[in-house]
Amino acid sequence: MSVRPTPDQVLALAPDRAAASAAGAAADPAAWSAAGCDDAAVWGHYIAGSSEPYEVSVELTTPAFRCTCPSRKLPCKHCLGLLLLYAHDHVATARRLNFVDVWLQRRAAREAAFRAGLEGTDDVPDETELVAPVATPPVDAPPAVEVGLDALGAGAVRAISRSDDGKAKRRTERAERMRAGLVEFDRWLVDRVRAGLAAPELAATTTWDHAAARLVDAQCGGLANRVKRVAMRVGGHSAWHEDVLEELAILHLMVQGALRTSTLPELLADGVHAATGLTTAKADVLAGVPTTATWSVLGESRTREDRITVQRTWLCSAGPGPDDAPTWAVVLSFGTISGAPDSDLFVGTDFAADVHWYPGAVPLRALVGVVHRPATPMVAAPPTRTVLQASADAGWAIAHEPWLERAPMCVQAKPVPVGNGRWVLADRTGALPLVPGCTRLAELVSISAGESLAIMGEWSIEGFAPLTVWVPVGGGAVSAVAW
């Protein structure tokens, strides 16, 4: 985008209709301070309802976007609004602000270091041997951080620092090992479908355990864990064949995506890498640009994976407007059979902090960085969404990462029976089916007493699993009942 874009071209960059619609309101010149542009970028301060304006900058050539708002979407409505102002010639040429200059210099330095590293490393294949080009490193990665493998199908290595020749070689070897393991696993999936889901070997745990073990050997631990979870669905209920077939299709999608990440958008490629099992160091995550906001601890759930207990703690920050979607973050902690996961986040509390995001097309997993205000009990129920809005939010996330297994929701609804022992959470806009065998159904019905409550939970393929309910206790205060 080296020339001035048209408004239609700007709106085409929106991640969804909601962002495109909100961009029009954000394109109000009265909402901007110190807006300016030059041949390389456009920037400005968006005056929001928070105490500090949002720093917004857009690099016009790539294009690339940076905004300090808590939105998960990229580009967010502020970046799109700024570009709309620029498209309508409402932004004057000016001297760059400091935060814009620093951001562009960091991008240029990382690009130069990346290219120099490729040219100076003997372990990287010659350019004519690469099936796909090596992608540009992420905008907000630190100067010497490994950011993942670019093209597993080509065995290419995507990195910024090449100071350690042995490290570059190990990355190449791992990419080749992962690629071989993914190709072998995809053949295994084809064999399972060809033989049919009624084949006797599908009911044998050794069939799944062997496939998972091969993926672990190929350093694809994320896929291996998912295979083990799929194995638990075999024979689980009368319609398990449909569930298993759907899971096998998602596994095939993940494998094909992992073999072609060089052709995917950068954030989606990062999400595929993370889902496959390519981990990101905590230090690298904490070095990224954080989202600073007031966070509410709304829910907590635990699952067992082999000999490890995985605890998910859900944080939520309200959207800037009453109708804007909230920003969700999940913090993972782990424990053993004999020890519970260790966490200092407690359901029903608020705190102000920097939250740093793991890479992915749908940024959910995060780490808490600097805490600006210690946790205090919540004095009111959290902002809720209608069933229709919450379903649309979850649909957006699943559309961007189809392998997403859980999506957070916080709705104002009441439990309603629908027959045959099934219950839903309903409001005037729709209904969410509760997971079969919900262990806290009787308590939920008793607490609600036929009235709507603020209920937070996880949406999955099996339905909605309530985690926390806020109960009025008089005087405007609420109490969080966590399960």
mmCIF file of N, CA and C in Angstrom, residues 322-394:
data_model
loop_
_atom_site.group_PDB
_atom_site.id
_atom_site.type_symbol
_atom_site.label_atom_id
_atom_site.label_comp_id
_atom_site.label_asym_id
_atom_site.label_seq_id
_atom_site.Cartn_x
_atom_site.Cartn_y
_atom_site.Cartn_z
ATOM 1 N N PRO A 322 -20.162 0.124 25.163
ATOM 2 C CA PRO A 322 -21.111 -0.806 25.778
ATOM 3 C C PRO A 322 -21.475 -1.986 24.882
ATOM 4 N N ASP A 323 -21.388 -1.813 23.565
ATOM 5 C CA ASP A 323 -21.741 -2.890 22.644
ATOM 6 C C ASP A 323 -20.515 -3.589 22.056
ATOM 7 N N ASP A 324 -19.309 -3.168 22.476
ATOM 8 C CA ASP A 324 -18.089 -3.781 21.953
ATOM 9 C C ASP A 324 -17.808 -5.091 22.665
ATOM 10 N N ALA A 325 -17.260 -6.047 21.913
ATOM 11 C CA ALA A 325 -16.931 -7.344 22.495
ATOM 12 C C ALA A 325 -15.812 -7.193 23.523
ATOM 13 N N PRO A 326 -15.867 -7.952 24.616
ATOM 14 C CA PRO A 326 -14.792 -7.886 25.614
ATOM 15 C C PRO A 326 -13.532 -8.565 25.087
ATOM 16 N N THR A 327 -12.432 -8.289 25.747
ATOM 17 C CA THR A 327 -11.164 -8.949 25.435
ATOM 18 C C THR A 327 -10.944 -10.065 26.440
ATOM 19 N N TRP A 328 -10.761 -11.281 25.947
ATOM 20 C CA TRP A 328 -10.554 -12.451 26.794
ATOM 21 C C TRP A 328 -9.092 -12.868 26.770
ATOM 22 N N ALA A 329 -8.635 -13.421 27.868
ATOM 23 C CA ALA A 329 -7.290 -13.991 27.958
ATOM 24 C C ALA A 329 -7.363 -15.218 28.853
ATOM 25 N N VAL A 330 -6.607 -16.244 28.519
ATOM 26 C CA VAL A 330 -6.552 -17.449 29.347
ATOM 27 C C VAL A 330 -5.110 -17.673 29.792
ATOM 28 N N VAL A 331 -4.937 -17.843 31.081
ATOM 29 C CA VAL A 331 -3.626 -18.111 31.668
ATOM 30 C C VAL A 331 -3.597 -19.583 32.078
ATOM 31 N N LEU A 332 -2.631 -20.328 31.573
ATOM 32 C CA LEU A 332 -2.512 -21.752 31.868
ATOM 33 C C LEU A 332 -1.535 -21.983 33.007
ATOM 34 N N SER A 333 -1.861 -22.922 33.857
ATOM 35 C CA SER A 333 -0.937 -23.389 34.891
ATOM 36 C C SER A 333 -1.064 -24.905 34.965
ATOM 37 N N PHE A 334 -0.032 -25.558 35.441
ATOM 38 C CA PHE A 334 0.046 -27.010 35.362
ATOM 39 C C PHE A 334 0.413 -27.602 36.719
ATOM 40 N N GLY A 335 -0.121 -28.777 36.961
ATOM 41 C CA GLY A 335 0.187 -29.500 38.187
ATOM 42 C C GLY A 335 0.315 -30.981 37.913
ATOM 43 N N THR A 336 0.885 -31.705 38.859
ATOM 44 C CA THR A 336 1.050 -33.149 38.734
ATOM 45 C C THR A 336 -0.102 -33.866 39.431
ATOM 46 N N ILE A 337 -0.042 -35.188 39.417
ATOM 47 C CA ILE A 337 -1.096 -35.964 40.068
ATOM 48 C C ILE A 337 -1.169 -35.632 41.555
ATOM 49 N N SER A 338 -0.011 -35.474 42.180
ATOM 50 C CA SER A 338 0.028 -35.234 43.620
ATOM 51 C C SER A 338 -0.038 -33.760 43.994
ATOM 52 N N GLY A 339 0.155 -32.865 43.029
ATOM 53 C CA GLY A 339 0.173 -31.434 43.326
ATOM 54 C C GLY A 339 -0.766 -30.652 42.432
ATOM 55 N N ALA A 340 -1.569 -29.776 43.034
ATOM 56 C CA ALA A 340 -2.507 -28.957 42.266
ATOM 57 C C ALA A 340 -1.751 -27.839 41.558
ATOM 58 N N PRO A 341 -2.287 -27.350 40.438
ATOM 59 C CA PRO A 341 -1.654 -26.214 39.752
ATOM 60 C C PRO A 341 -1.545 -25.007 40.670
ATOM 61 N N ASP A 342 -0.453 -24.298 40.543
ATOM 62 C CA ASP A 342 -0.194 -23.132 41.387
ATOM 63 C C ASP A 342 -0.595 -21.872 40.626
ATOM 64 N N SER A 343 -1.485 -21.068 41.214
ATOM 65 C CA SER A 343 -1.927 -19.845 40.572
ATOM 66 C C SER A 343 -2.265 -18.823 41.645
ATOM 67 N N ASP A 344 -1.936 -17.554 41.374
ATOM 68 C CA ASP A 344 -2.276 -16.475 42.302
ATOM 69 C C ASP A 344 -3.428 -15.632 41.768
ATOM 70 N N LEU A 345 -4.191 -16.177 40.805
ATOM 71 C CA LEU A 345 -5.368 -15.515 40.261
ATOM 72 C C LEU A 345 -6.611 -16.172 40.840
ATOM 73 N N PHE A 346 -7.485 -15.386 41.450
ATOM 74 C CA PHE A 346 -8.643 -15.931 42.140
ATOM 75 C C PHE A 346 -9.928 -15.418 41.503
ATOM 76 N N VAL A 347 -10.844 -16.348 41.246
ATOM 77 C CA VAL A 347 -12.113 -15.998 40.603
ATOM 78 C C VAL A 347 -12.875 -15.003 41.465
ATOM 79 N N GLY A 348 -13.448 -13.976 40.813
ATOM 80 C CA GLY A 348 -14.219 -12.966 41.514
ATOM 81 C C GLY A 348 -13.413 -11.761 41.945
ATOM 82 N N THR A 349 -12.223 -11.576 41.354
ATOM 83 C CA THR A 349 -11.386 -10.428 41.694
ATOM 84 C C THR A 349 -11.073 -9.610 40.450
ATOM 85 N N ASP A 350 -10.724 -8.354 40.662
ATOM 86 C CA ASP A 350 -10.282 -7.426 39.617
ATOM 87 C C ASP A 350 -8.860 -6.992 39.913
ATOM 88 N N PHE A 351 -8.068 -6.770 38.864
ATOM 89 C CA PHE A 351 -6.738 -6.201 39.039
ATOM 90 C C PHE A 351 -6.342 -5.507 37.739
ATOM 91 N N ALA A 352 -5.422 -4.570 37.853
ATOM 92 C CA ALA A 352 -4.917 -3.853 36.676
ATOM 93 C C ALA A 352 -3.506 -4.352 36.386
ATOM 94 N N ALA A 353 -3.247 -4.713 35.144
ATOM 95 C CA ALA A 353 -1.947 -5.310 34.819
ATOM 96 C C ALA A 353 -1.691 -5.267 33.325
ATOM 97 N N ASP A 354 -0.432 -5.511 32.969
ATOM 98 C CA ASP A 354 -0.036 -5.742 31.577
ATOM 99 C C ASP A 354 -0.233 -7.219 31.266
ATOM 100 N N VAL A 355 -0.902 -7.509 30.169
ATOM 101 C CA VAL A 355 -1.089 -8.890 29.722
ATOM 102 C C VAL A 355 -0.384 -9.046 28.375
ATOM 103 N N HIS A 356 0.479 -10.050 28.282
ATOM 104 C CA HIS A 356 1.262 -10.310 27.071
ATOM 105 C C HIS A 356 0.706 -11.558 26.380
ATOM 106 N N TRP A 357 0.645 -11.493 25.059
ATOM 107 C CA TRP A 357 -0.059 -12.521 24.293
ATOM 108 C C TRP A 357 0.895 -13.501 23.618
ATOM 109 N N TYR A 358 0.523 -14.766 23.629
ATOM 110 C CA TYR A 358 1.175 -15.754 22.783
ATOM 111 C C TYR A 358 0.715 -15.530 21.340
ATOM 112 N N PRO A 359 1.541 -15.880 20.350
ATOM 113 C CA PRO A 359 1.152 -15.636 18.954
ATOM 114 C C PRO A 359 -0.001 -16.522 18.527
ATOM 115 N N GLY A 360 -0.769 -16.043 17.563
ATOM 116 C CA GLY A 360 -1.873 -16.818 17.024
ATOM 117 C C GLY A 360 -2.885 -15.921 16.346
ATOM 118 N N ALA A 361 -3.705 -16.503 15.472
ATOM 119 C CA ALA A 361 -4.736 -15.727 14.784
ATOM 120 C C ALA A 361 -5.810 -15.271 15.754
ATOM 121 N N VAL A 362 -6.055 -16.037 16.813
ATOM 122 C CA VAL A 362 -6.995 -15.665 17.867
ATOM 123 C C VAL A 362 -6.206 -15.601 19.174
ATOM 124 N N PRO A 363 -5.712 -14.435 19.538
ATOM 125 C CA PRO A 363 -4.907 -14.343 20.758
ATOM 126 C C PRO A 363 -5.759 -14.571 21.999
ATOM 127 N N LEU A 364 -5.603 -15.751 22.598
ATOM 128 C CA LEU A 364 -6.304 -16.075 23.831
ATOM 129 C C LEU A 364 -5.317 -16.378 24.956
ATOM 130 N N ARG A 365 -4.375 -17.283 24.685
ATOM 131 C CA ARG A 365 -3.427 -17.631 25.729
ATOM 132 C C ARG A 365 -2.498 -16.446 26.002
ATOM 133 N N ALA A 366 -2.267 -16.175 27.280
ATOM 134 C CA ALA A 366 -1.514 -14.980 27.650
ATOM 135 C C ALA A 366 -0.752 -15.210 28.945
ATOM 136 N N LEU A 367 0.127 -14.259 29.242
ATOM 137 C CA LEU A 367 0.861 -14.211 30.507
ATOM 138 C C LEU A 367 0.616 -12.855 31.153
ATOM 139 N N VAL A 368 0.506 -12.842 32.472
ATOM 140 C CA VAL A 368 0.356 -11.590 33.209
ATOM 141 C C VAL A 368 1.744 -11.041 33.505
ATOM 142 N N GLY A 369 1.977 -9.792 33.097
ATOM 143 C CA GLY A 369 3.257 -9.146 33.326
ATOM 144 C C GLY A 369 3.224 -8.257 34.559
ATOM 145 N N VAL A 370 3.514 -6.999 34.373
ATOM 146 C CA VAL A 370 3.570 -6.047 35.487
ATOM 147 C C VAL A 370 2.154 -5.793 36.001
ATOM 148 N N VAL A 371 1.977 -5.925 37.318
ATOM 149 C CA VAL A 371 0.686 -5.658 37.956
ATOM 150 C C VAL A 371 0.690 -4.219 38.467
ATOM 151 N N HIS A 372 -0.248 -3.414 37.976
ATOM 152 C CA HIS A 372 -0.309 -2.002 38.362
ATOM 153 C C HIS A 372 -1.210 -1.760 39.569
ATOM 154 N N ARG A 373 -2.181 -2.647 39.775
ATOM 155 C CA ARG A 373 -3.050 -2.547 40.948
ATOM 156 C C ARG A 373 -3.359 -3.946 41.431
ATOM 157 N N PRO A 374 -3.126 -4.238 42.718
ATOM 158 C CA PRO A 374 -3.381 -5.590 43.229
ATOM 159 C C PRO A 374 -4.851 -5.981 43.108
ATOM 160 N N ALA A 375 -5.089 -7.265 43.201
ATOM 161 C CA ALA A 375 -6.443 -7.786 43.048
ATOM 162 C C ALA A 375 -7.321 -7.392 44.226
ATOM 163 N N THR A 376 -8.551 -7.013 43.913
ATOM 164 C CA THR A 376 -9.564 -6.697 44.920
ATOM 165 C C THR A 376 -10.857 -7.400 44.531
ATOM 166 N N PRO A 377 -11.739 -7.712 45.498
ATOM 167 C CA PRO A 377 -12.998 -8.397 45.157
ATOM 168 C C PRO A 377 -13.859 -7.557 44.213
ATOM 169 N N MET A 378 -14.512 -8.222 43.282
ATOM 170 C CA MET A 378 -15.432 -7.543 42.376
ATOM 171 C C MET A 378 -16.647 -7.059 43.157
ATOM 172 N N VAL A 379 -17.095 -5.857 42.864
ATOM 173 C CA VAL A 379 -18.245 -5.290 43.565
ATOM 174 C C VAL A 379 -19.512 -5.368 42.724
ATOM 175 N N ALA A 380 -19.397 -5.796 41.493
ATOM 176 C CA ALA A 380 -20.561 -5.910 40.605
ATOM 177 C C ALA A 380 -20.325 -7.056 39.639
ATOM 178 N N ALA A 381 -21.405 -7.550 39.092
ATOM 179 C CA ALA A 381 -21.290 -8.608 38.090
ATOM 180 C C ALA A 381 -20.567 -8.077 36.864
ATOM 181 N N PRO A 382 -19.854 -8.925 36.144
ATOM 182 C CA PRO A 382 -19.123 -8.467 34.956
ATOM 183 C C PRO A 382 -20.085 -8.107 33.829
ATOM 184 N N PRO A 383 -19.638 -7.293 32.866
ATOM 185 C CA PRO A 383 -20.470 -7.021 31.685
ATOM 186 C C PRO A 383 -20.788 -8.320 30.949
ATOM 187 N N THR A 384 -22.001 -8.459 30.507
ATOM 188 C CA THR A 384 -22.427 -9.690 29.840
ATOM 189 C C THR A 384 -22.812 -9.405 28.395
ATOM 190 N N ARG A 385 -22.916 -10.468 27.624
ATOM 191 C CA ARG A 385 -23.366 -10.408 26.233
ATOM 192 C C ARG A 385 -24.665 -11.182 26.116
ATOM 193 N N THR A 386 -25.447 -10.869 25.123
ATOM 194 C CA THR A 386 -26.605 -11.703 24.839
ATOM 195 C C THR A 386 -26.115 -13.033 24.265
ATOM 196 N N VAL A 387 -26.995 -14.015 24.261
ATOM 197 C CA VAL A 387 -26.628 -15.313 23.682
ATOM 198 C C VAL A 387 -26.227 -15.150 22.222
ATOM 199 N N LEU A 388 -26.945 -14.298 21.501
ATOM 200 C CA LEU A 388 -26.625 -14.079 20.096
ATOM 201 C C LEU A 388 -25.248 -13.437 19.939
ATOM 202 N N GLN A 389 -24.957 -12.422 20.741
ATOM 203 C CA GLN A 389 -23.646 -11.764 20.655
ATOM 204 C C GLN A 389 -22.522 -12.709 21.048
ATOM 205 N N ALA A 390 -22.701 -13.459 22.141
ATOM 206 C CA ALA A 390 -21.666 -14.386 22.590
ATOM 207 C C ALA A 390 -21.417 -15.467 21.547
ATOM 208 N N SER A 391 -22.483 -15.947 20.909
ATOM 209 C CA SER A 391 -22.318 -16.969 19.864
ATOM 210 C C SER A 391 -21.576 -16.397 18.662
ATOM 211 N N ALA A 392 -21.858 -15.135 18.332
ATOM 212 C CA ALA A 392 -21.144 -14.502 17.218
ATOM 213 C C ALA A 392 -19.668 -14.325 17.547
ATOM 214 N N ASP A 393 -19.362 -13.945 18.809
ATOM 215 C CA ASP A 393 -17.961 -13.815 19.216
ATOM 216 C C ASP A 393 -17.238 -15.149 19.099
ATOM 217 N N ALA A 394 -17.878 -16.215 19.601
ATOM 218 C CA ALA A 394 -17.260 -17.541 19.524
ATOM 219 C C ALA A 394 -17.131 -18.000 18.075
#
